[in-house]
Amino acid sequence: MKILLTLDYEVFFGHNSGSIEGCLISPTQKIIEILDKHNVKATFFVDAGYVERIKHQCTFYPELENEYEKLVKH
């Protein structure tokens, strides 16, 4: 049997949506560790609109630049 595993890598906008570290990076790393442990492959679909929106928001909120860089590096 062949199973295809796909995951969405995205965060919603709005109040109390959390941080990039807490909502994306840390949970995704945990998933990757589990997948690696069991030698399972997966495809992650990245919400490119979200990444572009964070980049745009850095113009108005310079404190987001660090978050944006973490996101792009990950």
PDB file of N, CA and C in Angstrom:
ATOM      1  N   MET A   1       0.841  -1.164   0.000  1.00  0.00           N
ATOM      2  CA  MET A   1       0.000   0.000   0.000  1.00  0.00           C
ATOM      3  C   MET A   1       0.894   1.237   0.000  1.00  0.00           C
ATOM      4  N   LYS A   2       0.494   2.228  -0.784  1.00  0.00           N
ATOM      5  CA  LYS A   2       1.240   3.476  -0.850  1.00  0.00           C
ATOM      6  C   LYS A   2       0.361   4.607  -0.316  1.00  0.00           C
ATOM      7  N   ILE A   3       0.909   5.374   0.622  1.00  0.00           N
ATOM      8  CA  ILE A   3       0.184   6.491   1.220  1.00  0.00           C
ATOM      9  C   ILE A   3       0.958   7.768   0.941  1.00  0.00           C
ATOM     10  N   LEU A   4       0.250   8.786   0.506  1.00  0.00           N
ATOM     11  CA  LEU A   4       0.860  10.091   0.291  1.00  0.00           C
ATOM     12  C   LEU A   4       0.440  11.007   1.431  1.00  0.00           C
ATOM     13  N   LEU A   5       1.420  11.543   2.138  1.00  0.00           N
ATOM     14  CA  LEU A   5       1.154  12.409   3.283  1.00  0.00           C
ATOM     15  C   LEU A   5       1.504  13.844   2.900  1.00  0.00           C
ATOM     16  N   THR A   6       0.526  14.726   3.001  1.00  0.00           N
ATOM     17  CA  THR A   6       0.765  16.139   2.731  1.00  0.00           C
ATOM     18  C   THR A   6       0.319  16.958   3.935  1.00  0.00           C
ATOM     19  N   LEU A   7       1.038  18.035   4.178  1.00  0.00           N
ATOM     20  CA  LEU A   7       0.754  18.904   5.314  1.00  0.00           C
ATOM     21  C   LEU A   7       0.779  20.359   4.862  1.00  0.00           C
ATOM     22  N   ASP A   8      -0.084  21.172   5.418  1.00  0.00           N
ATOM     23  CA  ASP A   8      -0.085  22.606   5.130  1.00  0.00           C
ATOM     24  C   ASP A   8       0.753  23.324   6.185  1.00  0.00           C
ATOM     25  N   TYR A   9       1.609  24.210   5.711  1.00  0.00           N
ATOM     26  CA  TYR A   9       2.492  24.988   6.570  1.00  0.00           C
ATOM     27  C   TYR A   9       1.976  26.417   6.517  1.00  0.00           C
ATOM     28  N   GLU A  10       1.074  26.751   7.419  1.00  0.00           N
ATOM     29  CA  GLU A  10       0.476  28.077   7.392  1.00  0.00           C
ATOM     30  C   GLU A  10      -0.073  28.461   8.758  1.00  0.00           C
ATOM     31  N   VAL A  11      -0.290  29.739   8.909  1.00  0.00           N
ATOM     32  CA  VAL A  11      -0.865  30.287  10.139  1.00  0.00           C
ATOM     33  C   VAL A  11      -1.977  31.241   9.733  1.00  0.00           C
ATOM     34  N   PHE A  12      -3.007  31.341  10.544  1.00  0.00           N
ATOM     35  CA  PHE A  12      -4.052  32.310  10.259  1.00  0.00           C
ATOM     36  C   PHE A  12      -3.669  33.647  10.869  1.00  0.00           C
ATOM     37  N   PHE A  13      -4.208  34.721  10.288  1.00  0.00           N
ATOM     38  CA  PHE A  13      -3.980  36.052  10.833  1.00  0.00           C
ATOM     39  C   PHE A  13      -5.079  36.378  11.828  1.00  0.00           C
ATOM     40  N   GLY A  14      -4.837  37.347  12.668  1.00  0.00           N
ATOM     41  CA  GLY A  14      -5.857  37.792  13.604  1.00  0.00           C
ATOM     42  C   GLY A  14      -5.327  37.824  15.014  1.00  0.00           C
ATOM     43  N   HIS A  15      -6.162  38.255  15.908  1.00  0.00           N
ATOM     44  CA  HIS A  15      -5.788  38.342  17.312  1.00  0.00           C
ATOM     45  C   HIS A  15      -5.550  36.952  17.882  1.00  0.00           C
ATOM     46  N   ASN A  16      -4.566  36.844  18.736  1.00  0.00           N
ATOM     47  CA  ASN A  16      -4.246  35.593  19.420  1.00  0.00           C
ATOM     48  C   ASN A  16      -3.902  34.445  18.481  1.00  0.00           C
ATOM     49  N   SER A  17      -3.296  34.770  17.327  1.00  0.00           N
ATOM     50  CA  SER A  17      -2.954  33.712  16.377  1.00  0.00           C
ATOM     51  C   SER A  17      -1.642  33.016  16.739  1.00  0.00           C
ATOM     52  N   GLY A  18      -0.895  33.566  17.672  1.00  0.00           N
ATOM     53  CA  GLY A  18       0.345  32.926  18.096  1.00  0.00           C
ATOM     54  C   GLY A  18       1.552  33.460  17.340  1.00  0.00           C
ATOM     55  N   SER A  19       2.700  32.901  17.676  1.00  0.00           N
ATOM     56  CA  SER A  19       3.946  33.335  17.048  1.00  0.00           C
ATOM     57  C   SER A  19       4.346  32.364  15.945  1.00  0.00           C
ATOM     58  N   ILE A  20       5.239  32.799  15.085  1.00  0.00           N
ATOM     59  CA  ILE A  20       5.752  31.931  14.032  1.00  0.00           C
ATOM     60  C   ILE A  20       6.469  30.745  14.656  1.00  0.00           C
ATOM     61  N   GLU A  21       7.229  30.990  15.702  1.00  0.00           N
ATOM     62  CA  GLU A  21       7.949  29.905  16.388  1.00  0.00           C
ATOM     63  C   GLU A  21       6.973  28.884  16.979  1.00  0.00           C
ATOM     64  N   GLY A  22       5.956  29.389  17.679  1.00  0.00           N
ATOM     65  CA  GLY A  22       5.033  28.495  18.370  1.00  0.00           C
ATOM     66  C   GLY A  22       4.030  27.795  17.472  1.00  0.00           C
ATOM     67  N   CYS A  23       3.663  28.433  16.365  1.00  0.00           N
ATOM     68  CA  CYS A  23       2.627  27.871  15.488  1.00  0.00           C
ATOM     69  C   CYS A  23       3.176  27.135  14.273  1.00  0.00           C
ATOM     70  N   LEU A  24       4.387  27.474  13.858  1.00  0.00           N
ATOM     71  CA  LEU A  24       4.936  26.856  12.656  1.00  0.00           C
ATOM     72  C   LEU A  24       6.226  26.086  12.898  1.00  0.00           C
ATOM     73  N   ILE A  25       7.244  26.790  13.320  1.00  0.00           N
ATOM     74  CA  ILE A  25       8.584  26.211  13.362  1.00  0.00           C
ATOM     75  C   ILE A  25       8.681  25.058  14.345  1.00  0.00           C
ATOM     76  N   SER A  26       8.327  25.276  15.578  1.00  0.00           N
ATOM     77  CA  SER A  26       8.453  24.223  16.591  1.00  0.00           C
ATOM     78  C   SER A  26       7.586  22.997  16.289  1.00  0.00           C
ATOM     79  N   PRO A  27       6.288  23.174  15.999  1.00  0.00           N
ATOM     80  CA  PRO A  27       5.473  21.988  15.692  1.00  0.00           C
ATOM     81  C   PRO A  27       5.941  21.245  14.436  1.00  0.00           C
ATOM     82  N   THR A  28       6.378  21.998  13.429  1.00  0.00           N
ATOM     83  CA  THR A  28       6.852  21.354  12.199  1.00  0.00           C
ATOM     84  C   THR A  28       8.117  20.550  12.470  1.00  0.00           C
ATOM     85  N   GLN A  29       9.009  21.091  13.288  1.00  0.00           N
ATOM     86  CA  GLN A  29      10.227  20.341  13.637  1.00  0.00           C
ATOM     87  C   GLN A  29       9.871  19.034  14.337  1.00  0.00           C
ATOM     88  N   LYS A  30       8.886  19.072  15.225  1.00  0.00           N
ATOM     89  CA  LYS A  30       8.456  17.849  15.913  1.00  0.00           C
ATOM     90  C   LYS A  30       7.899  16.828  14.924  1.00  0.00           C
ATOM     91  N   ILE A  31       7.098  17.304  13.979  1.00  0.00           N
ATOM     92  CA  ILE A  31       6.557  16.405  12.961  1.00  0.00           C
ATOM     93  C   ILE A  31       7.678  15.792  12.137  1.00  0.00           C
ATOM     94  N   ILE A  32       8.648  16.607  11.731  1.00  0.00           N
ATOM     95  CA  ILE A  32       9.781  16.111  10.944  1.00  0.00           C
ATOM     96  C   ILE A  32      10.563  15.061  11.725  1.00  0.00           C
ATOM     97  N   GLU A  33      10.773  15.282  13.016  1.00  0.00           N
ATOM     98  CA  GLU A  33      11.480  14.295  13.849  1.00  0.00           C
ATOM     99  C   GLU A  33      10.730  12.959  13.868  1.00  0.00           C
ATOM    100  N   ILE A  34       9.416  13.012  14.001  1.00  0.00           N
ATOM    101  CA  ILE A  34       8.610  11.787  14.012  1.00  0.00           C
ATOM    102  C   ILE A  34       8.682  11.095  12.650  1.00  0.00           C
ATOM    103  N   LEU A  35       8.555  11.867  11.586  1.00  0.00           N
ATOM    104  CA  LEU A  35       8.641  11.296  10.246  1.00  0.00           C
ATOM    105  C   LEU A  35       9.997  10.640  10.017  1.00  0.00           C
ATOM    106  N   ASP A  36      11.067  11.329  10.400  1.00  0.00           N
ATOM    107  CA  ASP A  36      12.418  10.780  10.244  1.00  0.00           C
ATOM    108  C   ASP A  36      12.591   9.490  11.038  1.00  0.00           C
ATOM    109  N   LYS A  37      12.079   9.477  12.248  1.00  0.00           N
ATOM    110  CA  LYS A  37      12.198   8.296  13.110  1.00  0.00           C
ATOM    111  C   LYS A  37      11.593   7.065  12.443  1.00  0.00           C
ATOM    112  N   HIS A  38      10.527   7.264  11.692  1.00  0.00           N
ATOM    113  CA  HIS A  38       9.834   6.153  11.051  1.00  0.00           C
ATOM    114  C   HIS A  38      10.126   6.061   9.552  1.00  0.00           C
ATOM    115  N   ASN A  39      11.110   6.835   9.118  1.00  0.00           N
ATOM    116  CA  ASN A  39      11.526   6.846   7.715  1.00  0.00           C
ATOM    117  C   ASN A  39      10.337   7.097   6.777  1.00  0.00           C
ATOM    118  N   VAL A  40       9.535   8.090   7.129  1.00  0.00           N
ATOM    119  CA  VAL A  40       8.346   8.447   6.352  1.00  0.00           C
ATOM    120  C   VAL A  40       8.605   9.772   5.646  1.00  0.00           C
ATOM    121  N   LYS A  41       8.226   9.831   4.393  1.00  0.00           N
ATOM    122  CA  LYS A  41       8.361  11.058   3.608  1.00  0.00           C
ATOM    123  C   LYS A  41       7.028  11.797   3.621  1.00  0.00           C
ATOM    124  N   ALA A  42       7.098  13.116   3.533  1.00  0.00           N
ATOM    125  CA  ALA A  42       5.894  13.940   3.476  1.00  0.00           C
ATOM    126  C   ALA A  42       6.190  15.173   2.630  1.00  0.00           C
ATOM    127  N   THR A  43       5.146  15.771   2.142  1.00  0.00           N
ATOM    128  CA  THR A  43       5.252  17.021   1.396  1.00  0.00           C
ATOM    129  C   THR A  43       4.571  18.113   2.210  1.00  0.00           C
ATOM    130  N   PHE A  44       5.270  19.220   2.370  1.00  0.00           N
ATOM    131  CA  PHE A  44       4.718  20.371   3.074  1.00  0.00           C
ATOM    132  C   PHE A  44       4.363  21.440   2.040  1.00  0.00           C
ATOM    133  N   PHE A  45       3.132  21.899   2.071  1.00  0.00           N
ATOM    134  CA  PHE A  45       2.695  22.982   1.207  1.00  0.00           C
ATOM    135  C   PHE A  45       2.759  24.279   1.998  1.00  0.00           C
ATOM    136  N   VAL A  46       3.577  25.205   1.504  1.00  0.00           N
ATOM    137  CA  VAL A  46       3.784  26.477   2.189  1.00  0.00           C
ATOM    138  C   VAL A  46       2.836  27.520   1.612  1.00  0.00           C
ATOM    139  N   ASP A  47       2.170  28.241   2.483  1.00  0.00           N
ATOM    140  CA  ASP A  47       1.287  29.324   2.071  1.00  0.00           C
ATOM    141  C   ASP A  47       2.157  30.516   1.676  1.00  0.00           C
ATOM    142  N   ALA A  48       2.474  30.611   0.387  1.00  0.00           N
ATOM    143  CA  ALA A  48       3.360  31.668  -0.102  1.00  0.00           C
ATOM    144  C   ALA A  48       2.760  33.055   0.133  1.00  0.00           C
ATOM    145  N   GLY A  49       1.440  33.148   0.103  1.00  0.00           N
ATOM    146  CA  GLY A  49       0.789  34.428   0.375  1.00  0.00           C
ATOM    147  C   GLY A  49       1.065  34.904   1.792  1.00  0.00           C
ATOM    148  N   TYR A  50       1.097  33.958   2.732  1.00  0.00           N
ATOM    149  CA  TYR A  50       1.403  34.291   4.121  1.00  0.00           C
ATOM    150  C   TYR A  50       2.829  34.817   4.241  1.00  0.00           C
ATOM    151  N   VAL A  51       3.761  34.134   3.594  1.00  0.00           N
ATOM    152  CA  VAL A  51       5.172  34.549   3.652  1.00  0.00           C
ATOM    153  C   VAL A  51       5.315  35.956   3.063  1.00  0.00           C
ATOM    154  N   GLU A  52       4.660  36.186   1.939  1.00  0.00           N
ATOM    155  CA  GLU A  52       4.725  37.500   1.294  1.00  0.00           C
ATOM    156  C   GLU A  52       4.078  38.568   2.163  1.00  0.00           C
ATOM    157  N   ARG A  53       3.002  38.235   2.830  1.00  0.00           N
ATOM    158  CA  ARG A  53       2.306  39.194   3.712  1.00  0.00           C
ATOM    159  C   ARG A  53       3.194  39.590   4.899  1.00  0.00           C
ATOM    160  N   ILE A  54       3.866  38.618   5.488  1.00  0.00           N
ATOM    161  CA  ILE A  54       4.787  38.926   6.595  1.00  0.00           C
ATOM    162  C   ILE A  54       5.903  39.846   6.098  1.00  0.00           C
ATOM    163  N   LYS A  55       6.443  39.548   4.923  1.00  0.00           N
ATOM    164  CA  LYS A  55       7.501  40.391   4.348  1.00  0.00           C
ATOM    165  C   LYS A  55       6.990  41.824   4.178  1.00  0.00           C
ATOM    166  N   HIS A  56       5.782  41.985   3.658  1.00  0.00           N
ATOM    167  CA  HIS A  56       5.186  43.310   3.459  1.00  0.00           C
ATOM    168  C   HIS A  56       4.978  44.015   4.801  1.00  0.00           C
ATOM    169  N   GLN A  57       4.531  43.293   5.801  1.00  0.00           N
ATOM    170  CA  GLN A  57       4.255  43.884   7.122  1.00  0.00           C
ATOM    171  C   GLN A  57       5.535  44.370   7.796  1.00  0.00           C
ATOM    172  N   CYS A  58       6.682  43.828   7.415  1.00  0.00           N
ATOM    173  CA  CYS A  58       7.960  44.277   7.998  1.00  0.00           C
ATOM    174  C   CYS A  58       8.194  45.763   7.727  1.00  0.00           C
ATOM    175  N   THR A  59       7.628  46.266   6.646  1.00  0.00           N
ATOM    176  CA  THR A  59       7.748  47.682   6.317  1.00  0.00           C
ATOM    177  C   THR A  59       7.123  48.546   7.408  1.00  0.00           C
ATOM    178  N   PHE A  60       6.013  48.069   7.948  1.00  0.00           N
ATOM    179  CA  PHE A  60       5.275  48.828   8.959  1.00  0.00           C
ATOM    180  C   PHE A  60       5.639  48.441  10.387  1.00  0.00           C
ATOM    181  N   TYR A  61       6.099  47.205  10.552  1.00  0.00           N
ATOM    182  CA  TYR A  61       6.446  46.683  11.877  1.00  0.00           C
ATOM    183  C   TYR A  61       7.826  46.032  11.813  1.00  0.00           C
ATOM    184  N   PRO A  62       8.893  46.834  11.957  1.00  0.00           N
ATOM    185  CA  PRO A  62      10.248  46.306  11.830  1.00  0.00           C
ATOM    186  C   PRO A  62      10.560  45.136  12.763  1.00  0.00           C
ATOM    187  N   GLU A  63       9.833  45.034  13.884  1.00  0.00           N
ATOM    188  CA  GLU A  63      10.080  43.927  14.810  1.00  0.00           C
ATOM    189  C   GLU A  63       9.725  42.574  14.184  1.00  0.00           C
ATOM    190  N   LEU A  64       8.971  42.580  13.095  1.00  0.00           N
ATOM    191  CA  LEU A  64       8.623  41.337  12.404  1.00  0.00           C
ATOM    192  C   LEU A  64       9.761  40.788  11.545  1.00  0.00           C
ATOM    193  N   GLU A  65      10.769  41.611  11.280  1.00  0.00           N
ATOM    194  CA  GLU A  65      11.868  41.165  10.411  1.00  0.00           C
ATOM    195  C   GLU A  65      12.533  39.901  10.939  1.00  0.00           C
ATOM    196  N   ASN A  66      12.743  39.827  12.245  1.00  0.00           N
ATOM    197  CA  ASN A  66      13.344  38.639  12.836  1.00  0.00           C
ATOM    198  C   ASN A  66      12.451  37.414  12.624  1.00  0.00           C
ATOM    199  N   GLU A  67      11.141  37.607  12.809  1.00  0.00           N
ATOM    200  CA  GLU A  67      10.187  36.512  12.596  1.00  0.00           C
ATOM    201  C   GLU A  67      10.186  36.075  11.136  1.00  0.00           C
ATOM    202  N   TYR A  68      10.226  37.045  10.242  1.00  0.00           N
ATOM    203  CA  TYR A  68      10.254  36.753   8.803  1.00  0.00           C
ATOM    204  C   TYR A  68      11.507  35.949   8.454  1.00  0.00           C
ATOM    205  N   GLU A  69      12.633  36.357   8.958  1.00  0.00           N
ATOM    206  CA  GLU A  69      13.887  35.650   8.680  1.00  0.00           C
ATOM    207  C   GLU A  69      13.844  34.209   9.202  1.00  0.00           C
ATOM    208  N   LYS A  70      13.279  34.010  10.385  1.00  0.00           N
ATOM    209  CA  LYS A  70      13.132  32.650  10.922  1.00  0.00           C
ATOM    210  C   LYS A  70      12.271  31.789  10.002  1.00  0.00           C
ATOM    211  N   LEU A  71      11.187  32.397   9.542  1.00  0.00           N
ATOM    212  CA  LEU A  71      10.250  31.689   8.670  1.00  0.00           C
ATOM    213  C   LEU A  71      10.918  31.275   7.356  1.00  0.00           C
ATOM    214  N   VAL A  72      11.602  32.218   6.724  1.00  0.00           N
ATOM    215  CA  VAL A  72      12.259  31.946   5.446  1.00  0.00           C
ATOM    216  C   VAL A  72      13.374  30.914   5.618  1.00  0.00           C
ATOM    217  N   LYS A  73      14.129  31.015   6.696  1.00  0.00           N
ATOM    218  CA  LYS A  73      15.221  30.052   6.943  1.00  0.00           C
ATOM    219  C   LYS A  73      14.666  28.654   7.144  1.00  0.00           C
ATOM    220  N   HIS A  74      13.549  28.549   7.855  1.00  0.00           N
ATOM    221  CA  HIS A  74      12.969  27.251   8.144  1.00  0.00           C
ATOM    222  C   HIS A  74      12.454  26.607   6.878  1.00  0.00           C
TER     223      HIS A  74
END
